[in-house]
CSV table of C-alpha atoms in Angstrom, one decimal:
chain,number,residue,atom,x,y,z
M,814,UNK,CA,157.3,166.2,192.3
M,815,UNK,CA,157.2,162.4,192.9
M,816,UNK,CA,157.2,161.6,189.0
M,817,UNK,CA,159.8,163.9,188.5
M,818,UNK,CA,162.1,162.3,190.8
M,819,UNK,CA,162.6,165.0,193.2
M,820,UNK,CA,160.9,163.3,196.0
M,821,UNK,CA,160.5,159.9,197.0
M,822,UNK,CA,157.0,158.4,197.7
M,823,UNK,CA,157.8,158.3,201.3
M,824,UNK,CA,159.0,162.2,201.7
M,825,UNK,CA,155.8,162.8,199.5
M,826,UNK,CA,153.4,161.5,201.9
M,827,UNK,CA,155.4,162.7,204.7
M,828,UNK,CA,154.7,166.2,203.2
M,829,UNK,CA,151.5,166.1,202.1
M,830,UNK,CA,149.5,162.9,202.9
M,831,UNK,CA,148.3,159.6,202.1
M,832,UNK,CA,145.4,161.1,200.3
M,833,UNK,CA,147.3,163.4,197.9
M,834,UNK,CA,150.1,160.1,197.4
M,835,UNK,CA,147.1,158.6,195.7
M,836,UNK,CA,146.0,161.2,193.8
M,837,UNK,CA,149.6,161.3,192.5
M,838,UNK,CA,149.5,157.6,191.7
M,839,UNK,CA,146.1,157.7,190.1
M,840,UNK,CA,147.6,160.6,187.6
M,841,UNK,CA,150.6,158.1,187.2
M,842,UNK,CA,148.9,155.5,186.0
M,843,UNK,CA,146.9,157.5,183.4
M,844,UNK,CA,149.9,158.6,181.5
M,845,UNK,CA,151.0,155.1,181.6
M,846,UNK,CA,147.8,154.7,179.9
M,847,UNK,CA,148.5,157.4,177.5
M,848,UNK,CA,151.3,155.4,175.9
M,849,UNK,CA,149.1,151.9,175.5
M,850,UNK,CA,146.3,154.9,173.5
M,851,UNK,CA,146.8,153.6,170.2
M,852,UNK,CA,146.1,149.8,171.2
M,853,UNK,CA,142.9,150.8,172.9
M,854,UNK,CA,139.6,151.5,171.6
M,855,UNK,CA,138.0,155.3,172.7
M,856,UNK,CA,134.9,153.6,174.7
M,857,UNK,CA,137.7,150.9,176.2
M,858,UNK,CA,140.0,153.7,177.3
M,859,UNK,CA,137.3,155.5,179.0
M,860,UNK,CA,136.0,152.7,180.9
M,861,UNK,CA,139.3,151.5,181.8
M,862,UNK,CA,140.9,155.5,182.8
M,863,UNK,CA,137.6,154.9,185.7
M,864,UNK,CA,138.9,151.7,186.7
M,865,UNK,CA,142.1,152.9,187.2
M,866,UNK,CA,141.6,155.9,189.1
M,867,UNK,CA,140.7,155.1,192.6
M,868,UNK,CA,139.8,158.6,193.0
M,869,UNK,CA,137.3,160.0,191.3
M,870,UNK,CA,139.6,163.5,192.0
M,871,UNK,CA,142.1,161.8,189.0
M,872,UNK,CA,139.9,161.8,186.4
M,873,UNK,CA,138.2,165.6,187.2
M,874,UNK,CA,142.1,166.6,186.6
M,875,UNK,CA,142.9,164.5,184.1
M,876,UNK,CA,139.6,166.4,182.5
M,877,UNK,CA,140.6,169.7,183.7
M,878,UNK,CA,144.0,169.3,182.5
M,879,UNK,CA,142.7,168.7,179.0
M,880,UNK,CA,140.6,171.8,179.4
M,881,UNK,CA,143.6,173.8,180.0
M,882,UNK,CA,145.5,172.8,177.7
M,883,UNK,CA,142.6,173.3,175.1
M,884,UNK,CA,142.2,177.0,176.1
M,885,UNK,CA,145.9,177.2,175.6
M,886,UNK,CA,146.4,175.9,172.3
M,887,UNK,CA,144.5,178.9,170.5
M,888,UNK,CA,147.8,179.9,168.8
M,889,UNK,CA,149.9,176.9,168.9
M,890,UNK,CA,152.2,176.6,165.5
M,891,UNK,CA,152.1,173.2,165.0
M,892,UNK,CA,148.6,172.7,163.9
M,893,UNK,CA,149.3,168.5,163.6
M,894,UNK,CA,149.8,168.6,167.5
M,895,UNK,CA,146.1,171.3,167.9
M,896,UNK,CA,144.6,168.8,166.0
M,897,UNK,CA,145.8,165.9,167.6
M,898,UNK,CA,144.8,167.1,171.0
M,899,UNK,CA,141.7,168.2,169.1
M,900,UNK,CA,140.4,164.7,168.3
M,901,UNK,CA,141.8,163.3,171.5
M,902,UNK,CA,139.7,165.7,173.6
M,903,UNK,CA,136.5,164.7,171.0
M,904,UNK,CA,136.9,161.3,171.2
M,905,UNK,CA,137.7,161.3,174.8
M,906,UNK,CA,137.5,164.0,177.2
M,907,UNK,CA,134.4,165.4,176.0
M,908,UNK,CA,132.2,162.1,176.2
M,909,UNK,CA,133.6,161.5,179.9
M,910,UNK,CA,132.7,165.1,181.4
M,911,UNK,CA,129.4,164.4,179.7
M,912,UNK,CA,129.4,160.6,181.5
M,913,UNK,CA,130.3,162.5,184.6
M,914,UNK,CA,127.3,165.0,184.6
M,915,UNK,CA,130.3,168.2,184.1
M,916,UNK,CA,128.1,169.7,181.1
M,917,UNK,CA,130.3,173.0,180.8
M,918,UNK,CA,133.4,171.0,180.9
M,919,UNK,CA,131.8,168.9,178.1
M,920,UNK,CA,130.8,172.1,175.9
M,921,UNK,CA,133.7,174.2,176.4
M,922,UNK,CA,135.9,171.6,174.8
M,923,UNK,CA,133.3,170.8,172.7
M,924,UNK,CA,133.5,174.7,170.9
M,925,UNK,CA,136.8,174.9,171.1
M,926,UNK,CA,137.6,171.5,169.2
M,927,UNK,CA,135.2,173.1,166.6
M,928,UNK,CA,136.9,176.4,166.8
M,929,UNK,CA,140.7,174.5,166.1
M,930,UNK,CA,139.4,171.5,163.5
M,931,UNK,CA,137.2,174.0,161.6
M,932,UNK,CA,137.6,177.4,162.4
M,933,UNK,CA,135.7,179.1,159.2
M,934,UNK,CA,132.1,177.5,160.8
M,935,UNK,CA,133.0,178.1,164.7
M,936,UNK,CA,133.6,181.9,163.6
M,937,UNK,CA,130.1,182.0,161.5
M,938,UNK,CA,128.2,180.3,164.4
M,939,UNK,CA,129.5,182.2,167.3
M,940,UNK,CA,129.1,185.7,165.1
M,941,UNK,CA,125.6,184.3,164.4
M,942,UNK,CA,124.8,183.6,168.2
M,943,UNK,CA,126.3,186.9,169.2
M,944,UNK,CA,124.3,188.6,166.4
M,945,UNK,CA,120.9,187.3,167.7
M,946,UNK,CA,122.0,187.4,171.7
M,947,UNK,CA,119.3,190.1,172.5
M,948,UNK,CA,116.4,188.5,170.6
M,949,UNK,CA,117.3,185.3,172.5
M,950,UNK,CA,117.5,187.1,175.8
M,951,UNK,CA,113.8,188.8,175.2
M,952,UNK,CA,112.4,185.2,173.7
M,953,UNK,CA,113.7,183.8,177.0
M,954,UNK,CA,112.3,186.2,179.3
M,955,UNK,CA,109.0,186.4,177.6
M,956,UNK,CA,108.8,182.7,177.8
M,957,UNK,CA,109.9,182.5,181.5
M,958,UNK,CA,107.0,185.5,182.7
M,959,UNK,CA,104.1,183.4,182.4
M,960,UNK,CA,105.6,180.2,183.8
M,961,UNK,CA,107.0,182.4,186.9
M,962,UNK,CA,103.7,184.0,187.3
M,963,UNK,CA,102.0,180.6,187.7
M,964,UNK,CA,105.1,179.0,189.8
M,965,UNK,CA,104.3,182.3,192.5
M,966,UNK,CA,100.7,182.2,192.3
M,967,UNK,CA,100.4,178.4,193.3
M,968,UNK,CA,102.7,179.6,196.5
M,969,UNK,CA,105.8,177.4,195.2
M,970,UNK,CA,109.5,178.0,195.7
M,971,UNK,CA,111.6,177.6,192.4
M,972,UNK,CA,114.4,178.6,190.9
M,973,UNK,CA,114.5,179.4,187.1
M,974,UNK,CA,117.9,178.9,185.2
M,975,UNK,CA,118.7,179.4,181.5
M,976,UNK,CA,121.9,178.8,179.2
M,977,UNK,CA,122.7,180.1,176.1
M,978,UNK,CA,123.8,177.5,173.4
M,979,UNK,CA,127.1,175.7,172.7
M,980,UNK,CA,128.8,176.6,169.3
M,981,UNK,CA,129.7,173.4,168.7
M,982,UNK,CA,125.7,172.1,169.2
């Protein structure tokens, strides 16, 4: 609202706080980076997007908004701008939810820059995966039974999680 010009950074704190006005300025001064991009090294960029958001909050929605706009995208007709945000999100967005520990974040992009820049092998993997779900599923569980067994029998408290593989890994 306050980039747009329909507030001004007074009314906008007014309404909703200092701590939002900052979030707002942290957001600000990423798309001010977005226009210096070409100038910049990838590993520069990242390293100086951090040091300019003095909320960690920024850069989760500067992430999440890349996400979005990822899942969107799908069916976009200009396939120059799907693979422009493509390699942006490879290059950039991807290695920084990985830097941040956000390891869904970091795959789902991750797939779905495979599934816009090469579409033929995304569809072959993920048929393959999906073809093999159940065998996975049994491997896993058969694995997991002895371990659990052992985990319960020495009297300890666990928890036991499992993920299926990223496409794009």
């Amino acid at each position: 609202i306050v980039t747009c010009g329909h507030l001004s950074e007074a009314e906008a704190v007014k309404l909703y706080g200092d701590d939002t006005m900052k979030i707002i300025r942290g957001i600000g001064k990423s798309h001010e980076l977005d226009d210096k991009r070409g100038a910049i090294s990838n590993e520069y960029f990242k390293n100086l997007l951090l040091v300019f958001a003095d909320d960690i909050r920024v850069v989760f929605i500067i992430i999440i908004n890349n996400l979005s706009l990822m899942r969107m995208i799908n069916n976009h007709p200009d396939e120059h701008f799907r693979r422009q945000v493509t390699n942006e999100v490879m290059a950039l967005y991807a290695p920084l939810a990985h830097k941040l520990g956000l390891y869904k974040i970091k795959s789902e992009l991750e797939d779905l820059a495979l599934k816009y820049s090469d579409r033929e092998n995304y569809n072959l993997i993920a048929k393959g995966l999906n073809d093999k779900k159940e065998y996975r599923d049994q491997y896993i569980a058969a694995f997991i039974r002895p371990v659990k067994e052992a985990l319960e029998k020495a009297g300890l408290r666990f928890e036991i999680k499992g993920r299926p593989k990223s496409i794009y890994l």
